[in-house]
Backbone as CSV, one residue per row, in Angstrom:
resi,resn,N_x,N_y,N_z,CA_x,CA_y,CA_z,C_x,C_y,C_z
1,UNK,-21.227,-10.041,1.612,-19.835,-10.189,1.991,-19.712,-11.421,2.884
2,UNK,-18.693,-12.129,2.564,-18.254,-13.300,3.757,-18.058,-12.782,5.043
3,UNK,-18.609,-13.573,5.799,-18.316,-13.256,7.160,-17.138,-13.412,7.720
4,UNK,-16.615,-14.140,7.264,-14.876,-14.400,7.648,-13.899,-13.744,6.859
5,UNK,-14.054,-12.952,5.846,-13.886,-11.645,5.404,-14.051,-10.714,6.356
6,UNK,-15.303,-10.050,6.542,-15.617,-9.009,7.576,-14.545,-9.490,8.985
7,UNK,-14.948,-10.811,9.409,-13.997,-10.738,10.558,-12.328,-10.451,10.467
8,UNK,-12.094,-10.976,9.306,-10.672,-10.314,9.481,-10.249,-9.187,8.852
9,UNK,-10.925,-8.051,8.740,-10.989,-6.918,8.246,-10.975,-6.697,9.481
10,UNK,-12.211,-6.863,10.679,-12.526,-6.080,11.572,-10.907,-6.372,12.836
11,UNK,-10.609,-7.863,12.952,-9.477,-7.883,13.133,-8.663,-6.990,13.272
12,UNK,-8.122,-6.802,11.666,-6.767,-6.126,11.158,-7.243,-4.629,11.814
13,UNK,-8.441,-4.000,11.679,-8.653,-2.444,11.763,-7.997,-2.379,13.222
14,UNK,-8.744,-3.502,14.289,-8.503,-3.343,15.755,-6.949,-3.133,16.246
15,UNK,-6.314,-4.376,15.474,-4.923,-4.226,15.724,-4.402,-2.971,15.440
16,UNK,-4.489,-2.452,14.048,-3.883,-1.223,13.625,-3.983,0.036,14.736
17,UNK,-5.521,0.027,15.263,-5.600,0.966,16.534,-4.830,0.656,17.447
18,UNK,-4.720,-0.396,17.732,-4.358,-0.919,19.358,-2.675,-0.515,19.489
19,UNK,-2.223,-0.695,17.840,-0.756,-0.547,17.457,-0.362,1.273,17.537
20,UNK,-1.593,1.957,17.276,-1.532,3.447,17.519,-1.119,3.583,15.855
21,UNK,-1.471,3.088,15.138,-1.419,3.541,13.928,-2.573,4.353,13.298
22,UNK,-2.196,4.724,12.326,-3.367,6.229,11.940,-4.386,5.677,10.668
23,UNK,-4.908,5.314,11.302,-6.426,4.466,10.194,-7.672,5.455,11.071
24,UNK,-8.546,5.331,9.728,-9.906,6.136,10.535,-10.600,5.258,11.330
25,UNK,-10.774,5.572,12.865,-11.439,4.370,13.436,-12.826,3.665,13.301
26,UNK,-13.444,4.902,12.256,-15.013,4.362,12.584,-15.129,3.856,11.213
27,UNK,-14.382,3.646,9.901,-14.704,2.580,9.143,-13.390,1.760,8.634
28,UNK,-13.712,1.207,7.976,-12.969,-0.121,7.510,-13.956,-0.395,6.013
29,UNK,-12.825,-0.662,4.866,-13.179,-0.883,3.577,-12.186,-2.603,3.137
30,UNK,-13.142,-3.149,3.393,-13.151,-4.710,2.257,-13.005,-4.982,1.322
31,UNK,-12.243,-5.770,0.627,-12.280,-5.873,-0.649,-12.084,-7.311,-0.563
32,UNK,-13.660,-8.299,-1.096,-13.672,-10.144,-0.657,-13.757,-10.153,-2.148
33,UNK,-12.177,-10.748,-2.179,-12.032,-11.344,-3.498,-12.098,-12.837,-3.729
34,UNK,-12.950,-13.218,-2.142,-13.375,-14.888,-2.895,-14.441,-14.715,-4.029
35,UNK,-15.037,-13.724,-3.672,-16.452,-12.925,-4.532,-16.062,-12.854,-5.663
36,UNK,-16.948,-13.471,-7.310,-16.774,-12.904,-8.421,-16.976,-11.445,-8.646
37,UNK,-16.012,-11.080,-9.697,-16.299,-9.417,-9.711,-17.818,-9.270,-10.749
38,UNK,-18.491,-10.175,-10.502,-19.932,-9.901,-11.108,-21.137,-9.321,-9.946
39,UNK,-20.365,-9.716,-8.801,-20.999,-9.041,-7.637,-20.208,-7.745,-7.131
40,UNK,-20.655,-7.961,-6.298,-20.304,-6.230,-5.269,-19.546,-6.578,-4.065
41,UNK,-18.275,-6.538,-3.954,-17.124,-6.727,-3.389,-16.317,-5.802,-2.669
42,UNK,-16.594,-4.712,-2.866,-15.784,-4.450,-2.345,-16.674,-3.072,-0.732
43,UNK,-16.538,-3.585,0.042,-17.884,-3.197,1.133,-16.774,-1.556,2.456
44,UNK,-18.020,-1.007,2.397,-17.127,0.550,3.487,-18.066,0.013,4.399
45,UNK,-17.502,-0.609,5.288,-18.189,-0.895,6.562,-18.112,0.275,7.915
46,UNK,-18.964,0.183,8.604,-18.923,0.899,9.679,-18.670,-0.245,10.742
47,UNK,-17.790,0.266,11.525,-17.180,-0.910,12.731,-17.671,-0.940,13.913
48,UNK,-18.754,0.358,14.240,-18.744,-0.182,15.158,-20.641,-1.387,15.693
49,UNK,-21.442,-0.827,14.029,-22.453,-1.606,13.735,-22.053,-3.088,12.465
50,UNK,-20.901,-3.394,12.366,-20.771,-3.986,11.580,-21.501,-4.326,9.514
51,UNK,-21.807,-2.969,10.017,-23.140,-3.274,8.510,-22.365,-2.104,7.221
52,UNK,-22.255,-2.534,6.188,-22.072,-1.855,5.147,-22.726,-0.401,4.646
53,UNK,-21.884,0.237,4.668,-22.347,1.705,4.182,-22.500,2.097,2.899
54,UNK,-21.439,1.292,1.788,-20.995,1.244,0.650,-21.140,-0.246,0.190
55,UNK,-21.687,-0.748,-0.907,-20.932,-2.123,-1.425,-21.048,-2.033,-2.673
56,UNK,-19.875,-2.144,-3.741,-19.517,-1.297,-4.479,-19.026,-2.631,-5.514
57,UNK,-18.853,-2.844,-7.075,-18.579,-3.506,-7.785,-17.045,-2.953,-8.035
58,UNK,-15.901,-3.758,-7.876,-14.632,-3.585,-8.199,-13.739,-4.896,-9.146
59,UNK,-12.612,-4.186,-10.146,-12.481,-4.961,-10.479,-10.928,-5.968,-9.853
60,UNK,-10.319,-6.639,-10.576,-8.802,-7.068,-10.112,-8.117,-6.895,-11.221
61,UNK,-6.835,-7.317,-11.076,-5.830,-7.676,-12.055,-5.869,-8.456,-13.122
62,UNK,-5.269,-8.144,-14.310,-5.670,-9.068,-15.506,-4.473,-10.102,-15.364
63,UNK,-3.938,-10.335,-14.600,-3.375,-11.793,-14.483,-3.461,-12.269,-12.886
64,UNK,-4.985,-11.784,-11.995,-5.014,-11.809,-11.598,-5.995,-13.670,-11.436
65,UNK,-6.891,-13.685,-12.465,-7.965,-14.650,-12.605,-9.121,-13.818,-13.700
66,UNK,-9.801,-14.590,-14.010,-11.062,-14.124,-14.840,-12.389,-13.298,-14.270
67,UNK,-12.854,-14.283,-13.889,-14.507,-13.978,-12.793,-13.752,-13.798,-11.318
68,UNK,-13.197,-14.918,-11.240,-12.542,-14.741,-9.789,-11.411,-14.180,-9.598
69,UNK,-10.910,-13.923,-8.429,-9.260,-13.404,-8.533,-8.883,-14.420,-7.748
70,UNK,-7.825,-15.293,-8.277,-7.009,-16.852,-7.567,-5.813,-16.350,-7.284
71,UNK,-5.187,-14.775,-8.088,-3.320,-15.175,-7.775,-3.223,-13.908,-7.669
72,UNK,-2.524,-13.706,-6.648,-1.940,-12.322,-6.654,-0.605,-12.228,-6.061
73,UNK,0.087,-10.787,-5.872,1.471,-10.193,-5.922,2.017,-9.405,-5.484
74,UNK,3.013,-9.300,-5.414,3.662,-7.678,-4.563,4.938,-7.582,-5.982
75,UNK,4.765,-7.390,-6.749,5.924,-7.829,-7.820,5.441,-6.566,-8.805
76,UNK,6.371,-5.607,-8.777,6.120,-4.399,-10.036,6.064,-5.318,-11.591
77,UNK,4.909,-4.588,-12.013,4.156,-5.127,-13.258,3.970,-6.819,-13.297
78,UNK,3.554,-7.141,-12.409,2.759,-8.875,-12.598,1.332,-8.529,-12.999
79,UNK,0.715,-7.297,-12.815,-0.224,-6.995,-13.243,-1.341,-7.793,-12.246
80,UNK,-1.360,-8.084,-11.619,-2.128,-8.793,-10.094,-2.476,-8.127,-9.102
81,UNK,-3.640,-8.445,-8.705,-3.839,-7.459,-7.408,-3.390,-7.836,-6.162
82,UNK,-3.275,-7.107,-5.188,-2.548,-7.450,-3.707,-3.315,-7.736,-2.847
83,UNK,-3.437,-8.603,-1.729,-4.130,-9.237,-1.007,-3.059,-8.664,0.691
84,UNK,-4.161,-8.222,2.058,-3.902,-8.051,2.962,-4.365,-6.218,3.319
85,UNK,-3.058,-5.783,4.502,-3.802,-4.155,4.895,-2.836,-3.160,4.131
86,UNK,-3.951,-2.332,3.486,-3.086,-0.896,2.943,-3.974,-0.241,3.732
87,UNK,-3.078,1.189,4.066,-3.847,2.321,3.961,-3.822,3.235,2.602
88,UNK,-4.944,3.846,2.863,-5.391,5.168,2.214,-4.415,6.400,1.751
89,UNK,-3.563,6.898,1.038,-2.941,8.026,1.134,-3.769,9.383,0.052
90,UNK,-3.014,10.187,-0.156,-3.437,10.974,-0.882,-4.023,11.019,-2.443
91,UNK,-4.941,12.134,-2.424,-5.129,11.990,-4.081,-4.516,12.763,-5.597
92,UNK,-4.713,12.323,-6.497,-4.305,13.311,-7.255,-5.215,12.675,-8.298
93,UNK,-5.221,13.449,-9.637,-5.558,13.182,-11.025,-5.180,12.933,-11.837
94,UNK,-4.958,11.250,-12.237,-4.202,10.942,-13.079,-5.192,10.431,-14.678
95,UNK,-4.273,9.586,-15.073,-5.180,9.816,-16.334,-6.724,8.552,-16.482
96,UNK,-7.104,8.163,-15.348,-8.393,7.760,-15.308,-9.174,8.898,-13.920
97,UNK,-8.668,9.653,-14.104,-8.963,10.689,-13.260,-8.999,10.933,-11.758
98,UNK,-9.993,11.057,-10.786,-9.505,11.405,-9.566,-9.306,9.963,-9.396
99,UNK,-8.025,9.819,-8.427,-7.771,8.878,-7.831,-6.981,8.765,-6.425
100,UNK,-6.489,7.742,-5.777,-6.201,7.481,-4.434,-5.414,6.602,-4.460
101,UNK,-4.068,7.392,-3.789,-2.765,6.462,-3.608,-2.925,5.392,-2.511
102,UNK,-2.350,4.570,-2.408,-1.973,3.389,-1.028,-0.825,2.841,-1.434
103,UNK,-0.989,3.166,0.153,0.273,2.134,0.982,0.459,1.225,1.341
104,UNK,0.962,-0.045,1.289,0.711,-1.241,1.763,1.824,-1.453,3.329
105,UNK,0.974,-2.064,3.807,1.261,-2.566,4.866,1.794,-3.358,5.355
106,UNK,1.839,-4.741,4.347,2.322,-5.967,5.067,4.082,-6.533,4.258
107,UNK,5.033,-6.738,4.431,5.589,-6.908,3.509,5.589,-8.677,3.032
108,UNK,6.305,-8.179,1.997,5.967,-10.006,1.283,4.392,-10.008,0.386
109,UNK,3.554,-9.060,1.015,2.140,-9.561,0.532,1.823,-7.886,-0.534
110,UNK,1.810,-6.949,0.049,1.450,-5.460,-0.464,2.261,-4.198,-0.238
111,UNK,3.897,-4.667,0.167,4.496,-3.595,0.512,4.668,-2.846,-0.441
112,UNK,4.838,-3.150,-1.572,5.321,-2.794,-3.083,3.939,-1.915,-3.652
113,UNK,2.663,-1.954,-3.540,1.670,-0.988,-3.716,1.741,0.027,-4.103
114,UNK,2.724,0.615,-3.648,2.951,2.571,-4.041,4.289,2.594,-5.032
115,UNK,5.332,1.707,-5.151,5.959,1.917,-6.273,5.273,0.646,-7.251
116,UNK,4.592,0.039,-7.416,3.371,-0.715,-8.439,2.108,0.179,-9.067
117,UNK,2.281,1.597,-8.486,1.295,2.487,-8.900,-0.302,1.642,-8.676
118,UNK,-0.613,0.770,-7.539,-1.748,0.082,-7.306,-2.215,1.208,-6.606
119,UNK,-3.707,1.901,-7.204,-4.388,2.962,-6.848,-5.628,2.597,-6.836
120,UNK,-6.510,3.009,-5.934,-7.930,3.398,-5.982,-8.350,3.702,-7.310
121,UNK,-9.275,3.654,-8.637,-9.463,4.626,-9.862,-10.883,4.052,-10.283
122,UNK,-11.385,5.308,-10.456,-12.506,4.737,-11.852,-12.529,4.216,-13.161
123,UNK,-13.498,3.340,-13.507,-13.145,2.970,-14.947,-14.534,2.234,-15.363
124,UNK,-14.811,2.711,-17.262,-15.760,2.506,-17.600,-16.111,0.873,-17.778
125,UNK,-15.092,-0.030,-17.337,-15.402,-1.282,-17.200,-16.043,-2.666,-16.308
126,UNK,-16.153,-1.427,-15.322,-16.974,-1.764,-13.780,-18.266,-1.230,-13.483
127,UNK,-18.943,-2.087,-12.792,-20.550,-1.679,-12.498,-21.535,-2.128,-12.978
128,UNK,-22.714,-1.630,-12.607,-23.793,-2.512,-12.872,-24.507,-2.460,-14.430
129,UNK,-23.867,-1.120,-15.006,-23.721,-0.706,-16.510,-23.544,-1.522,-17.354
130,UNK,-21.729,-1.650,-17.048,-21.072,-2.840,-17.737,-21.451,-4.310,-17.871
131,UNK,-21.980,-4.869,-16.126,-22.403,-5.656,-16.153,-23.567,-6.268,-16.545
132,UNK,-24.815,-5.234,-17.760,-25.588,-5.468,-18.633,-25.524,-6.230,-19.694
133,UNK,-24.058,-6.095,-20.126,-24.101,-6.740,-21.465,-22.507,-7.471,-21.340
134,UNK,-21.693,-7.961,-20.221,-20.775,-8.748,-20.146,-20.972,-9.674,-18.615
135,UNK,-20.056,-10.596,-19.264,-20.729,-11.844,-17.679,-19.573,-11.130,-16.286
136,UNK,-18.732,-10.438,-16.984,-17.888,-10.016,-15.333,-17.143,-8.633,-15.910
137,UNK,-16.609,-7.894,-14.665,-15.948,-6.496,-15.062,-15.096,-6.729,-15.656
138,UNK,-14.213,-5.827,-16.169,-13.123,-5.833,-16.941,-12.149,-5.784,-15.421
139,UNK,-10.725,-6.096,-16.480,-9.606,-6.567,-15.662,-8.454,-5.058,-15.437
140,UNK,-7.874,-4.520,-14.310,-7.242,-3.547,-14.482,-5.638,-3.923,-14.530
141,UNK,-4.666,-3.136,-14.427,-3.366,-3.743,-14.021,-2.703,-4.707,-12.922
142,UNK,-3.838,-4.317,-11.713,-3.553,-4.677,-10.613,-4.392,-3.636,-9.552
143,UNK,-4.962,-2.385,-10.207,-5.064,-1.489,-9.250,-6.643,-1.905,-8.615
144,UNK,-7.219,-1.024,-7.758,-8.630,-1.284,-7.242,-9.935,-0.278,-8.178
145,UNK,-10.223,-1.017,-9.422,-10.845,-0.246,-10.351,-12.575,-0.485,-9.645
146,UNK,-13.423,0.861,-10.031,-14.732,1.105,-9.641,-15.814,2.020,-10.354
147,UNK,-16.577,1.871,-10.148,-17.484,2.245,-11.620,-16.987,3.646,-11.238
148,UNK,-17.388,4.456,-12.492,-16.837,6.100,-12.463,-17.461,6.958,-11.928
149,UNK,-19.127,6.223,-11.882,-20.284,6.975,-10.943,-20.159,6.732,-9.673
150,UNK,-19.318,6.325,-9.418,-19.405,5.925,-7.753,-17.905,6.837,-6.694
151,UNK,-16.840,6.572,-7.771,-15.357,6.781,-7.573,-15.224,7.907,-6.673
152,UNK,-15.597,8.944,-7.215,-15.578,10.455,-6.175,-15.867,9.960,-4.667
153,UNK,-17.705,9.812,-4.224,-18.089,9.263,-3.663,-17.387,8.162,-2.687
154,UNK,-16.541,7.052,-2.753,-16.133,6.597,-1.887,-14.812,6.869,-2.078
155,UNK,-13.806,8.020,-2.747,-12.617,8.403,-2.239,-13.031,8.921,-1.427
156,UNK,-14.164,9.989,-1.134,-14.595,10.989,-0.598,-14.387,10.155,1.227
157,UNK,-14.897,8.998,1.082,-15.117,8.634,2.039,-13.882,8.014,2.840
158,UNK,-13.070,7.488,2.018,-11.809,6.943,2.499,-10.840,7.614,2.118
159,UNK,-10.543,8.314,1.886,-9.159,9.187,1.517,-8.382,9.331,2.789
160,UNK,-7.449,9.556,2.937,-6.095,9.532,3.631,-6.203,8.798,4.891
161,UNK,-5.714,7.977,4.940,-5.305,6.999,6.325,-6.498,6.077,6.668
162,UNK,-7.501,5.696,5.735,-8.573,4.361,5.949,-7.904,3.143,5.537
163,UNK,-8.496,2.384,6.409,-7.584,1.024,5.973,-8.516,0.177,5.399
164,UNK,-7.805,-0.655,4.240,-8.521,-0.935,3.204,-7.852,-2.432,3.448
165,UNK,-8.583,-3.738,3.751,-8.624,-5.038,3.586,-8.670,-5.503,2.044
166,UNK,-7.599,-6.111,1.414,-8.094,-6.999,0.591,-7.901,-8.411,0.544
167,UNK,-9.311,-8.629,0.906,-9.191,-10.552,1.379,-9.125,-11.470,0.702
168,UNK,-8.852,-13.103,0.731,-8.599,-13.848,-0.232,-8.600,-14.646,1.106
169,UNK,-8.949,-15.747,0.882,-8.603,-17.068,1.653,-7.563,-17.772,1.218
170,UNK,-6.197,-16.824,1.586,-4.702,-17.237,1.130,-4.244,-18.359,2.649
171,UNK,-3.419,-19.177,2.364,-3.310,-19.561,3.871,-2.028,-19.194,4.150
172,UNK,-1.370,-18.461,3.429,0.025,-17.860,3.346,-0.569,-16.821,4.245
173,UNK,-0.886,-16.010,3.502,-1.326,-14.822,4.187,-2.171,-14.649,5.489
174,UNK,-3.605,-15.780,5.348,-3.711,-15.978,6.966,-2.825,-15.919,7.856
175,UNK,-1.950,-16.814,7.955,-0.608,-17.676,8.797,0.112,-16.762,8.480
176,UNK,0.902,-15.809,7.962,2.135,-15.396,8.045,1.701,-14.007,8.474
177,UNK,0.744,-13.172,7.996,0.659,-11.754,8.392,1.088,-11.257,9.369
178,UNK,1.457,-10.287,10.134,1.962,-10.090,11.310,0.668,-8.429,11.623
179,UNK,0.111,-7.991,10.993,-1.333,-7.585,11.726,-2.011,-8.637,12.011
180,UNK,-2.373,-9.515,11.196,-3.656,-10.362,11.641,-2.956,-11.557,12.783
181,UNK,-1.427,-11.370,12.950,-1.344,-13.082,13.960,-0.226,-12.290,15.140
């Protein structure tokens, strides 16, 4: 993971406390989409050792970029993934099975998240499986897709009120956020 990723993850988590908002304090989940989704991107850090608990292959949006993710959205059906802080909400079972709602946090960047149906989900197009016999994961709508062997496992871990970073070296989003400035 980038280190300037991690730092502004660890950032955003601090503020959210300091703000008295309801995030779990002892982790924080990354998602460094300077990273091709041929690596492992998306990291459950523990905050207060800074070291990864989870680092997990995820995919992005199919009009998000190819290998990389370059563009993203707050725009129902651009099919792009969202960049900045959501939290965690509840789960249910939809039709890629267990999955995990969010909320976005910032507006302009991820407020739109929960009516964009952008969810936590498993899918057979992610992981180190897939990545046997294709050069990068497959592309989802926009949501935060993860291999299916793993999915339970880190809802388990972040489910309701973890705050979930997804980074990009936007300079919009650096500069304008109002957690991170």
């Amino acid at each position: 993971m980038n280190s300037i990723a991690l730092d502004v993850a660890l950032r955003c988590h601090a503020h959210c406390l300091s703000r008295g908002l309801k995030v779990n304090p002892d982790i924080v989940t990354v998602i460094d989409y300077s990273l091709p989704s041929s690596q492992p991107r998306l990291f459950v850090v523990d905050v207060q050792t800074h070291e990864p608990i989870m680092a997990l292959y995820s995919a992005h949006g199919s009009n998000s970029g190819e290998l990389y993710a370059k563009k993203f959205s707050n725009v129902v059906d651009s099919h792009k993934s969202s960049i900045g802080c959501m939290r965690t909400g509840i789960t249910y079972q939809g039709k890629h099975g267990l999955s995990l709602k969010l909320h976005g946090m910032e507006p302009g960047f991820n407020s739109n998240v929960f009516r964009r149906y952008i969810v936590v989900h498993g899918a057979d197009y992610v992981g180190a499986n897939y990545l046997q016999s294709h050069p990068m994961c497959g592309r989802s709508w926009g949501c935060i897709a993860l291999d299916n062997a793993v999915i339970k496992e880190l809802i388990r871990r972040i489910d309701c009120n973890s705050l979930i970073v997804s980074y990009y070296p936007d300079h919009e989003w650096l500069t304008k956020s109002k957690i991170l400035n």
